PDB file of C-alpha atoms in Angstrom:
ATOM      1  CA  MET A 414      88.789   5.912  79.901  1.00 47.00           C
ATOM      2  CA  LYS A 415      88.035   9.525  78.257  1.00 47.00           C
ATOM      3  CA  PRO A 416      88.118  12.607  80.465  1.00 49.00           C
ATOM      4  CA  VAL A 417      84.939  13.346  82.091  1.00 44.00           C
ATOM      5  CA  LEU A 418      85.393  17.127  83.402  1.00 41.00           C
ATOM      6  CA  PRO A 419      85.965  18.186  79.691  1.00 42.00           C
ATOM      7  CA  CYS A 420      82.177  16.553  78.664  1.00 42.00           C
ATOM      8  CA  LEU A 421      80.967  18.453  81.774  1.00 37.00           C
ATOM      9  CA  LEU A 422      82.117  21.741  80.844  1.00 35.00           C
ATOM     10  CA  TRP A 423      80.822  21.176  77.378  1.00 38.00           C
ATOM     11  CA  LEU A 424      77.430  20.524  78.778  1.00 40.00           C
ATOM     12  CA  ALA A 425      77.561  23.118  81.195  1.00 41.00           C
ATOM     13  CA  ALA A 426      78.002  25.609  78.657  1.00 45.00           C
ATOM     14  CA  CYS A 427      75.356  24.277  76.099  1.00 45.00           C
ATOM     15  CA  LEU A 428      72.587  24.560  79.125  1.00 44.00           C
ATOM     16  CA  PRO A 429      72.323  28.276  78.879  1.00 47.00           C
ATOM     17  CA  LEU A 430      72.060  28.555  75.172  1.00 41.00           C
ATOM     18  CA  ALA A 431      69.214  25.657  74.950  1.00 39.00           C
ATOM     19  CA  ALA A 432      67.469  27.476  77.681  1.00 39.00           C
ATOM     20  CA  ALA A 433      67.345  30.625  75.887  1.00 43.00           C
ATOM     21  CA  GLU A 434      66.011  28.865  72.485  1.00 44.00           C
ATOM     22  CA  ALA A 435      63.255  27.323  74.496  1.00 44.00           C
ATOM     23  CA  PRO A 436      59.641  29.011  73.867  1.00 53.00           C
ATOM     24  CA  VAL A 437      58.767  31.216  76.634  1.00 83.00           C
ATOM     25  CA  THR A 438      54.957  31.038  77.021  1.00 84.00           C
ATOM     26  CA  ILE A 439      52.229  32.093  79.705  1.00 85.00           C
ATOM     27  CA  LYS A 440      49.054  31.046  80.920  1.00 85.00           C
ATOM     28  CA  LEU A 441      46.509  33.589  81.749  1.00 84.00           C
ATOM     29  CA  PRO A 442      44.388  33.548  84.994  1.00 84.00           C
ATOM     30  CA  PRO A 443      40.706  32.531  84.723  1.00 85.00           C
ATOM     31  CA  GLN A 444      39.648  36.388  85.874  1.00 87.00           C
ATOM     32  CA  THR A 445      41.720  39.619  86.667  1.00 89.00           C
ATOM     33  CA  ASP A 446      41.069  43.143  86.050  1.00 90.00           C
ATOM     34  CA  LEU A 447      42.076  44.994  83.240  1.00 92.00           C
ATOM     35  CA  ALA A 448      44.732  47.197  85.527  1.00 92.00           C
ATOM     36  CA  ARG A 449      46.347  43.484  86.396  1.00 93.00           C
ATOM     37  CA  LEU A 450      46.458  41.970  83.313  1.00 93.00           C
ATOM     38  CA  THR A 451      48.231  45.319  81.517  1.00 93.00           C
ATOM     39  CA  ASP A 452      50.947  44.908  83.974  1.00 93.00           C
ATOM     40  CA  LEU A 453      51.102  41.326  83.531  1.00 92.00           C
ATOM     41  CA  VAL A 454      51.512  42.259  79.926  1.00 93.00           C
ATOM     42  CA  SER A 455      53.881  44.674  80.578  1.00 92.00           C
ATOM     43  CA  ARG A 456      56.277  42.424  82.483  1.00 92.00           C
ATOM     44  CA  PHE A 457      55.954  39.166  80.111  1.00 91.00           C
ATOM     45  CA  ALA A 458      56.078  41.176  76.909  1.00 90.00           C
ATOM     46  CA  ASP A 459      59.047  43.517  78.334  1.00 90.00           C
ATOM     47  CA  VAL A 460      57.307  46.781  76.817  1.00 90.00           C
ATOM     48  CA  SER A 461      56.451  49.703  78.874  1.00 91.00           C
ATOM     49  CA  ILE A 462      52.646  50.447  79.105  1.00 93.00           C
ATOM     50  CA  GLN A 463      51.328  53.764  80.376  1.00 93.00           C
ATOM     51  CA  TYR A 464      47.441  53.813  81.705  1.00 93.00           C
ATOM     52  CA  ASP A 465      45.325  55.906  84.081  1.00 93.00           C
ATOM     53  CA  PRO A 466      44.318  53.330  86.582  1.00 90.00           C
ATOM     54  CA  GLN A 467      41.590  55.288  87.693  1.00 91.00           C
ATOM     55  CA  ARG A 468      40.216  54.726  83.956  1.00 91.00           C
ATOM     56  CA  LEU A 469      41.029  51.465  83.309  1.00 90.00           C
ATOM     57  CA  ARG A 470      38.620  49.568  85.236  1.00 85.00           C
ATOM     58  CA  GLY A 471      36.930  46.421  84.658  1.00 83.00           C
ATOM     59  CA  THR A 472      36.960  42.638  85.340  1.00 86.00           C
ATOM     60  CA  VAL A 473      37.129  40.210  82.521  1.00 87.00           C
ATOM     61  CA  LYS A 474      37.051  36.678  82.396  1.00 87.00           C
ATOM     62  CA  LEU A 475      39.507  34.700  80.658  1.00 84.00           C
ATOM     63  CA  ALA A 476      38.381  31.495  79.268  1.00 82.00           C
ATOM     64  CA  MET A 477      41.672  30.802  77.604  1.00 78.00           C
ATOM     65  CA  ARG A 478      43.118  27.248  78.526  1.00 78.00           C
ATOM     66  CA  GLN A 479      46.327  27.275  75.894  1.00 82.00           C
ATOM     67  CA  GLU A 480      49.498  28.886  76.689  1.00 86.00           C
ATOM     68  CA  PHE A 481      51.029  31.905  74.839  1.00 88.00           C
ATOM     69  CA  ASP A 482      54.178  33.327  73.722  1.00 90.00           C
ATOM     70  CA  ARG A 483      54.755  37.484  73.691  1.00 90.00           C
ATOM     71  CA  GLN A 484      53.219  37.807  70.347  1.00 91.00           C
ATOM     72  CA  GLN A 485      49.892  35.826  71.211  1.00 91.00           C
ATOM     73  CA  LEU A 486      49.379  37.585  74.499  1.00 92.00           C
ATOM     74  CA  TRP A 487      49.995  41.051  72.934  1.00 93.00           C
ATOM     75  CA  ASP A 488      47.075  39.945  70.196  1.00 93.00           C
ATOM     76  CA  ALA A 489      45.094  38.410  72.946  1.00 92.00           C
ATOM     77  CA  PHE A 490      45.434  41.242  75.265  1.00 93.00           C
ATOM     78  CA  ASN A 491      44.050  43.811  72.392  1.00 94.00           C
ATOM     79  CA  GLN A 492      41.223  41.809  71.768  1.00 92.00           C
ATOM     80  CA  VAL A 493      40.648  42.052  75.496  1.00 92.00           C
ATOM     81  CA  LEU A 494      40.971  45.807  75.829  1.00 94.00           C
ATOM     82  CA  GLN A 495      38.539  46.262  72.448  1.00 92.00           C
ATOM     83  CA  SER A 496      35.869  43.870  73.856  1.00 90.00           C
ATOM     84  CA  GLN A 497      35.986  46.553  76.968  1.00 92.00           C
ATOM     85  CA  GLY A 498      35.950  49.666  74.924  1.00 92.00           C
ATOM     86  CA  PHE A 499      40.162  50.134  75.356  1.00 94.00           C
ATOM     87  CA  THR A 500      43.035  49.824  72.776  1.00 95.00           C
ATOM     88  CA  THR A 501      46.821  50.626  72.636  1.00 95.00           C
ATOM     89  CA  VAL A 502      48.351  53.411  70.897  1.00 94.00           C
ATOM     90  CA  VAL A 503      51.782  55.015  70.146  1.00 91.00           C
ATOM     91  CA  ASN A 504      53.181  58.090  70.787  1.00 84.00           C
ATOM     92  CA  GLY A 505      56.097  60.240  71.581  1.00 77.00           C
ATOM     93  CA  GLU A 506      59.753  59.829  71.112  1.00 74.00           C
ATOM     94  CA  PRO A 507      60.863  57.315  71.618  1.00 76.00           C
ATOM     95  CA  PRO A 508      57.446  55.796  70.937  1.00 79.00           C
ATOM     96  CA  ILE A 509      55.543  54.490  73.817  1.00 88.00           C
ATOM     97  CA  TYR A 510      52.331  52.335  74.615  1.00 93.00           C
ATOM     98  CA  GLN A 511      49.316  53.807  75.994  1.00 94.00           C
ATOM     99  CA  VAL A 512      46.063  52.106  76.650  1.00 95.00           C
ATOM    100  CA  VAL A 513      42.993  54.677  75.938  1.00 94.00           C
ATOM    101  CA  GLN A 514      39.748  54.535  75.597  1.00 94.00           C
ATOM    102  CA  MET A 515      38.440  53.537  72.058  1.00 91.00           C
ATOM    103  CA  GLY A 516      36.969  56.839  71.395  1.00 90.00           C
ATOM    104  CA  GLU A 517      40.229  58.624  72.190  1.00 91.00           C
ATOM    105  CA  ALA A 518      42.630  56.483  70.240  1.00 91.00           C
ATOM    106  CA  ALA A 519      42.641  58.595  67.250  1.00 88.00           C
ATOM    107  CA  ALA A 520      43.672  61.836  68.926  1.00 88.00           C
ATOM    108  CA  ALA A 521      45.961  60.309  71.648  1.00 89.00           C
ATOM    109  CA  SER A 522      47.920  58.087  68.702  1.00 87.00           C
ATOM    110  CA  GLY A 523      50.609  59.759  66.905  1.00 82.00           C
ATOM    111  CA  ALA A 524      51.384  59.178  63.050  1.00 83.00           C
ATOM    112  CA  VAL A 525      53.535  56.659  62.911  1.00 78.00           C
ATOM    113  CA  PRO A 526      56.100  56.353  60.016  1.00 78.00           C
ATOM    114  CA  GLU A 527      56.454  52.579  58.650  1.00 78.00           C
ATOM    115  CA  ALA A 528      60.384  52.489  59.291  1.00 80.00           C
ATOM    116  CA  VAL A 529      59.487  53.354  63.063  1.00 81.00           C
ATOM    117  CA  LEU A 530      56.189  51.100  62.866  1.00 82.00           C
ATOM    118  CA  ALA A 531      58.839  47.941  61.838  1.00 84.00           C
ATOM    119  CA  GLN A 532      60.995  48.735  65.014  1.00 87.00           C
ATOM    120  CA  LEU A 533      58.103  48.647  67.345  1.00 89.00           C
ATOM    121  CA  PRO A 534      58.197  45.192  69.525  1.00 91.00           C
ATOM    122  CA  PHE A 535      54.607  44.761  68.568  1.00 93.00           C
ATOM    123  CA  ARG A 536      51.731  46.766  66.558  1.00 92.00           C
ATOM    124  CA  PRO A 537      49.459  48.950  68.507  1.00 94.00           C
ATOM    125  CA  GLY A 538      45.889  47.897  68.422  1.00 94.00           C
ATOM    126  CA  TYR A 539      45.009  51.233  66.973  1.00 94.00           C
ATOM    127  CA  LEU A 540      47.275  53.168  64.391  1.00 91.00           C
ATOM    128  CA  VAL A 541      47.631  56.428  62.433  1.00 90.00           C
ATOM    129  CA  SER A 542      49.556  56.081  59.254  1.00 86.00           C
ATOM    130  CA  VAL A 543      50.468  58.264  56.559  1.00 86.00           C
ATOM    131  CA  ILE A 544      50.662  56.781  53.179  1.00 86.00           C
ATOM    132  CA  GLU A 545      52.682  57.899  50.087  1.00 86.00           C
ATOM    133  CA  LEU A 546      50.614  56.893  46.871  1.00 87.00           C
ATOM    134  CA  GLU A 547      52.582  55.729  43.950  1.00 84.00           C
ATOM    135  CA  HIS A 548      49.912  56.206  41.063  1.00 82.00           C
ATOM    136  CA  VAL A 549      46.460  56.744  42.060  1.00 81.00           C
ATOM    137  CA  GLY A 550      44.883  60.053  43.072  1.00 82.00           C
ATOM    138  CA  ALA A 551      44.363  60.909  47.153  1.00 85.00           C
ATOM    139  CA  ASN A 552      40.727  61.438  46.574  1.00 84.00           C
ATOM    140  CA  ARG A 553      40.182  58.256  44.298  1.00 82.00           C
ATOM    141  CA  ALA A 554      42.374  56.254  46.990  1.00 83.00           C
ATOM    142  CA  VAL A 555      39.985  57.749  49.869  1.00 85.00           C
ATOM    143  CA  ARG A 556      36.885  56.554  48.206  1.00 81.00           C
ATOM    144  CA  ALA A 557      38.250  52.663  47.472  1.00 79.00           C
ATOM    145  CA  LEU A 558      39.310  52.933  51.004  1.00 83.00           C
ATOM    146  CA  SER A 559      36.063  53.976  52.561  1.00 80.00           C
ATOM    147  CA  ALA A 560      34.540  50.797  52.750  1.00 72.00           C
ATOM    148  CA  VAL A 561      36.689  49.250  54.939  1.00 76.00           C
ATOM    149  CA  LEU A 562      37.891  52.400  57.232  1.00 80.00           C
ATOM    150  CA  ALA A 563      34.127  54.152  58.210  1.00 75.00           C
ATOM    151  CA  GLY A 564      32.655  54.336  61.245  1.00 75.00           C
ATOM    152  CA  LYS A 565      33.147  56.142  64.665  1.00 79.00           C
ATOM    153  CA  THR A 566      37.023  54.657  65.348  1.00 81.00           C
ATOM    154  CA  ALA A 567      38.126  54.517  61.829  1.00 85.00           C
ATOM    155  CA  GLN A 568      38.620  57.147  59.022  1.00 86.00           C
ATOM    156  CA  VAL A 569      40.679  57.945  55.783  1.00 87.00           C
ATOM    157  CA  LYS A 570      41.303  61.244  54.257  1.00 87.00           C
ATOM    158  CA  ALA A 571      43.613  62.860  51.665  1.00 88.00           C
ATOM    159  CA  LEU A 572      46.192  65.275  52.629  1.00 83.00           C
ATOM    160  CA  GLY A 573      44.825  67.422  49.497  1.00 73.00           C
ATOM    161  CA  GLU A 574      45.193  65.626  45.725  1.00 68.00           C
ATOM    162  CA  GLU A 575      48.429  67.058  44.557  1.00 72.00           C
ATOM    163  CA  THR A 576      50.424  66.137  47.950  1.00 74.00           C
ATOM    164  CA  GLY A 577      49.688  62.018  46.900  1.00 82.00           C
ATOM    165  CA  ARG A 578      49.429  61.373  50.441  1.00 86.00           C
ATOM    166  CA  ILE A 579      46.554  59.809  52.621  1.00 87.00           C
ATOM    167  CA  VAL A 580      46.055  59.342  56.354  1.00 89.00           C
ATOM    168  CA  LEU A 581      44.494  55.898  57.486  1.00 89.00           C
ATOM    169  CA  ALA A 582      43.445  55.499  61.083  1.00 91.00           C
ATOM    170  CA  GLY A 583      41.679  52.331  62.520  1.00 90.00           C
ATOM    171  CA  LEU A 584      42.274  49.346  64.674  1.00 91.00           C
ATOM    172  CA  SER A 585      45.547  47.940  63.137  1.00 90.00           C
ATOM    173  CA  SER A 586      43.450  44.612  61.619  1.00 87.00           C
ATOM    174  CA  LYS A 587      41.358  47.653  59.517  1.00 86.00           C
ATOM    175  CA  ILE A 588      44.608  49.225  58.829  1.00 87.00           C
ATOM    176  CA  ALA A 589      45.943  46.001  57.713  1.00 86.00           C
ATOM    177  CA  GLU A 590      43.015  45.403  55.319  1.00 83.00           C
ATOM    178  CA  ALA A 591      43.255  48.870  53.823  1.00 84.00           C
ATOM    179  CA  ARG A 592      46.900  48.491  53.110  1.00 85.00           C
ATOM    180  CA  LEU A 593      45.812  45.171  51.252  1.00 81.00           C
ATOM    181  CA  ILE A 594      43.510  47.513  49.246  1.00 80.00           C
ATOM    182  CA  LEU A 595      45.757  50.182  48.299  1.00 82.00           C
ATOM    183  CA  ASP A 596      48.375  47.412  46.720  1.00 80.00           C
ATOM    184  CA  LEU A 597      45.623  46.242  44.455  1.00 75.00           C
ATOM    185  CA  VAL A 598      44.880  50.184  43.417  1.00 77.00           C
ATOM    186  CA  ASP A 599      47.552  51.907  43.463  1.00 79.00           C
ATOM    187  CA  ARG A 600      48.953  50.630  40.447  1.00 76.00           C
ATOM    188  CA  PRO A 601      49.860  52.064  36.871  1.00 76.00           C
ATOM    189  CA  GLY A 602      46.766  53.075  34.604  1.00 67.00           C
ATOM    190  CA  VAL A 603      43.215  53.604  35.460  1.00 58.00           C
ATOM    191  CA  ALA A 604      41.979  52.644  39.036  1.00 60.00           C
ATOM    192  CA  PRO A 605      39.460  49.689  38.850  1.00 70.00           C
ATOM    193  CA  GLU A 606      36.249  49.843  41.414  1.00 77.00           C
ATOM    194  CA  ILE A 607      36.796  48.334  44.960  1.00 80.00           C
ATOM    195  CA  ARG A 608      33.962  46.374  46.734  1.00 83.00           C
ATOM    196  CA  VAL A 609      34.455  44.830  50.015  1.00 84.00           C
ATOM    197  CA  TRP A 610      31.597  41.681  49.811  1.00 83.00           C
ATOM    198  CA  ARG A 611      30.879  39.282  52.999  1.00 87.00           C
ATOM    199  CA  PRO A 612      29.422  36.083  52.231  1.00 87.00           C
ATOM    200  CA  GLU A 613      26.139  35.184  54.209  1.00 84.00           C
ATOM    201  CA  ARG A 614      26.446  31.467  53.953  1.00 83.00           C
ATOM    202  CA  ALA A 615      29.759  30.000  52.282  1.00 83.00           C
ATOM    203  CA  THR A 616      33.141  30.445  53.912  1.00 86.00           C
ATOM    204  CA  VAL A 617      35.470  32.946  52.394  1.00 85.00           C
ATOM    205  CA  ASP A 618      37.869  30.275  51.068  1.00 87.00           C
ATOM    206  CA  ASP A 619      35.799  28.316  49.244  1.00 85.00           C
ATOM    207  CA  LEU A 620      33.570  30.964  47.865  1.00 86.00           C
ATOM    208  CA  ARG A 621      36.886  32.505  46.439  1.00 86.00           C
ATOM    209  CA  THR A 622      37.809  29.022  44.837  1.00 85.00           C
ATOM    210  CA  LEU A 623      34.436  28.788  43.246  1.00 84.00           C
ATOM    211  CA  ILE A 624      34.154  32.588  42.104  1.00 83.00           C
ATOM    212  CA  GLN A 625      37.616  32.168  40.554  1.00 82.00           C
ATOM    213  CA  ALA A 626      37.143  28.934  38.711  1.00 82.00           C
ATOM    214  CA  ALA A 627      33.539  29.967  37.831  1.00 81.00           C
ATOM    215  CA  TRP A 628      35.044  33.483  36.471  1.00 80.00           C
ATOM    216  CA  THR A 629      37.773  31.856  34.499  1.00 78.00           C
ATOM    217  CA  ALA A 630      35.260  29.448  32.848  1.00 76.00           C
ATOM    218  CA  MET A 631      33.303  32.105  31.674  1.00 73.00           C
ATOM    219  CA  ASP A 632      36.225  33.806  30.212  1.00 67.00           C
ATOM    220  CA  ARG A 633      37.172  30.956  28.151  1.00 68.00           C
ATOM    221  CA  VAL A 634      33.602  30.896  26.273  1.00 62.00           C
ATOM    222  CA  GLY A 635      33.050  34.917  26.511  1.00 57.00           C
ATOM    223  CA  ALA A 636      33.838  37.363  23.504  1.00 51.00           C
ATOM    224  CA  GLU A 637      35.945  39.306  25.858  1.00 59.00           C
ATOM    225  CA  LYS A 638      38.261  38.523  28.582  1.00 61.00           C
ATOM    226  CA  GLU A 639      37.373  40.581  31.646  1.00 69.00           C
ATOM    227  CA  ALA A 640      40.025  40.535  34.168  1.00 72.00           C
ATOM    228  CA  VAL A 641      39.192  40.565  37.993  1.00 80.00           C
ATOM    229  CA  GLU A 642      41.057  40.275  41.251  1.00 80.00           C
ATOM    230  CA  ILE A 643      39.413  38.716  44.366  1.00 85.00           C
ATOM    231  CA  GLN A 644      41.818  38.472  47.385  1.00 82.00           C
ATOM    232  CA  PRO A 645      40.749  37.645  51.030  1.00 84.00           C
ATOM    233  CA  GLY A 646      39.860  40.378  53.652  1.00 81.00           C
ATOM    234  CA  ALA A 647      42.286  40.716  56.660  1.00 73.00           C
ATOM    235  CA  ASP A 648      39.353  39.811  58.930  1.00 77.00           C
ATOM    236  CA  GLY A 649      39.060  36.485  57.507  1.00 81.00           C
ATOM    237  CA  ARG A 650      34.883  36.817  56.731  1.00 84.00           C
ATOM    238  CA  SER A 651      35.105  39.242  53.813  1.00 87.00           C
ATOM    239  CA  LEU A 652      35.975  39.259  50.062  1.00 87.00           C
ATOM    240  CA  ILE A 653      38.023  42.046  48.429  1.00 86.00           C
ATOM    241  CA  LEU A 654      36.590  42.865  44.856  1.00 85.00           C
ATOM    242  CA  VAL A 655      38.769  44.546  42.229  1.00 82.00           C
ATOM    243  CA  ALA A 656      37.145  44.747  38.938  1.00 81.00           C
ATOM    244  CA  ALA A 657      36.355  47.365  36.010  1.00 77.00           C
ATOM    245  CA  GLU A 658      32.985  49.668  36.934  1.00 75.00           C
ATOM    246  CA  GLU A 659      31.095  47.739  34.439  1.00 77.00           C
ATOM    247  CA  THR A 660      32.029  44.522  35.450  1.00 82.00           C
ATOM    248  CA  MET A 661      31.722  44.679  38.808  1.00 83.00           C
ATOM    249  CA  PRO A 662      27.510  44.170  38.803  1.00 85.00           C
ATOM    250  CA  ARG A 663      28.015  40.807  37.207  1.00 83.00           C
ATOM    251  CA  LEU A 664      30.829  39.981  39.473  1.00 85.00           C
ATOM    252  CA  ILE A 665      28.603  40.607  42.761  1.00 86.00           C
ATOM    253  CA  GLY A 666      25.749  38.597  40.780  1.00 85.00           C
ATOM    254  CA  LEU A 667      27.874  35.523  40.276  1.00 85.00           C
ATOM    255  CA  LEU A 668      28.737  35.756  43.997  1.00 86.00           C
ATOM    256  CA  GLU A 669      25.122  35.899  45.275  1.00 86.00           C
ATOM    257  CA  MET A 670      24.646  32.796  43.136  1.00 84.00           C
ATOM    258  CA  LEU A 671      27.517  30.744  44.429  1.00 84.00           C
ATOM    259  CA  ASP A 672      26.492  32.077  47.985  1.00 83.00           C
ATOM    260  CA  ALA A 673      23.227  30.451  47.731  1.00 76.00           C
ATOM    261  CA  ALA A 674      21.616  28.068  50.230  1.00 51.00           C
ATOM    262  CA  GLU A 675      21.597  25.330  48.564  1.00 52.00           C
ATOM    263  CA  PRO A 676      25.337  23.167  48.223  1.00 53.00           C
ATOM    264  CA  VAL A 677      27.174  24.245  45.047  1.00 51.00           C
ATOM    265  CA  GLU A 678      28.678  21.144  43.193  1.00 61.00           C
ATOM    266  CA  THR A 679      31.430  21.070  40.663  1.00 64.00           C
ATOM    267  CA  ARG A 680      31.451  18.735  37.794  1.00 70.00           C
ATOM    268  CA  THR A 681      33.809  17.718  34.805  1.00 73.00           C
ATOM    269  CA  TYR A 682      31.460  16.915  31.688  1.00 70.00           C
ATOM    270  CA  ARG A 683      32.595  15.221  28.404  1.00 74.00           C
ATOM    271  CA  PRO A 684      30.190  15.670  25.446  1.00 73.00           C
ATOM    272  CA  ARG A 685      29.579  12.425  23.722  1.00 71.00           C
ATOM    273  CA  PHE A 686      27.512  13.512  20.656  1.00 69.00           C
ATOM    274  CA  PHE A 687      28.457  17.253  20.249  1.00 72.00           C
ATOM    275  CA  PRO A 688      31.803  19.306  19.791  1.00 76.00           C
ATOM    276  CA  ILE A 689      32.594  20.833  23.287  1.00 76.00           C
ATOM    277  CA  GLY A 690      32.709  24.376  21.629  1.00 74.00           C
ATOM    278  CA  GLU A 691      29.255  24.232  20.991  1.00 74.00           C
ATOM    279  CA  VAL A 692      28.151  22.686  24.190  1.00 72.00           C
ATOM    280  CA  ALA A 693      30.292  25.785  25.768  1.00 75.00           C
ATOM    281  CA  ALA A 694      28.497  28.198  23.592  1.00 73.00           C
ATOM    282  CA  LEU A 695      25.301  27.164  24.805  1.00 72.00           C
ATOM    283  CA  LEU A 696      26.176  27.336  28.205  1.00 70.00           C
ATOM    284  CA  GLU A 697      27.500  30.465  27.788  1.00 70.00           C
ATOM    285  CA  GLN A 698      23.736  31.525  26.296  1.00 65.00           C
ATOM    286  CA  VAL A 699      22.106  30.289  29.606  1.00 61.00           C
ATOM    287  CA  LEU A 700      24.325  31.934  32.100  1.00 64.00           C
ATOM    288  CA  ALA A 701      24.603  35.342  29.789  1.00 60.00           C
ATOM    289  CA  PRO A 702      21.405  36.583  31.589  1.00 54.00           C
ATOM    290  CA  LEU A 703      22.959  36.193  35.209  1.00 52.00           C
ATOM    291  CA  ARG A 704      25.824  38.170  33.943  1.00 51.00           C
ATOM    292  CA  ARG A 705      24.389  40.860  32.273  1.00 48.00           C
ATOM    293  CA  GLY A 706      21.391  41.416  35.258  1.00 46.00           C
ATOM    294  CA  ALA A 707      22.853  40.765  38.029  1.00 44.00           C
ATOM    295  CA  LYS A 708      22.898  43.784  40.559  1.00 40.00           C
ATOM    296  CA  SER A 709      23.696  43.854  44.403  1.00 40.00           C
ATOM    297  CA  GLU A 710      23.860  46.644  47.252  1.00 37.00           C
ATOM    298  CA  VAL A 711      27.440  46.332  49.074  1.00 36.00           C
TER     299      VAL A 711
END
């Protein structure tokens, strides 16, 4: 018979490790006030959060039945704050989280370098970032981002055309979308035109698949190749379009056609009597007015 004590000692040594690896979650109360919610998040997420209890007032109902881990709780916390006109910012050295009113976020938030931001346990709800551009000019980058960072709580500005730097300020979700656009724009060569397009009927994923397939097919039968790039927006409800200035109206026209109320169906057609090249050329003639004449306001 094997000794029992060594097995018990081994089991006892493994228990703390298993407990440490187990996911830690929390369930939110059905109703609480903002100050108590902030205290709860501070304790559970193990971060220090400063706030003025005289200003952080209001009771919220939390119809959230699922359990949250630390990151999910932080994201939900910032969503609740935003719905009540507040957000989180970071400031100081070392960076400290603060809860402030949305209208004061830009002034209260310090510019956070990427290296410092990467070290933070959580991204604040509102960010101010200084971006170093590599290829595109500052003024052109500002024009490209103005469609995303607009309104009272968001801004983008150049720190001089010669410096190659721009400042982005806004909700973290908007900053993420702006950075995605910068990745598309800040490349060698001439910067293309950027548009943010929001579908009215189709879903973003379905419409993106349709437009990419349709544009590829049109390029195959067209005389000239017209490169476009289509990316989903960070908000999940928009598409980021990148194309040459003369190509953009045709791209938007095709998007409008595909985003119609009627369902769009894709079929594979195999000609029986005519060569496929002649059929493709005929289809191109039919679609040409759509490509030439389509215009839209974004």
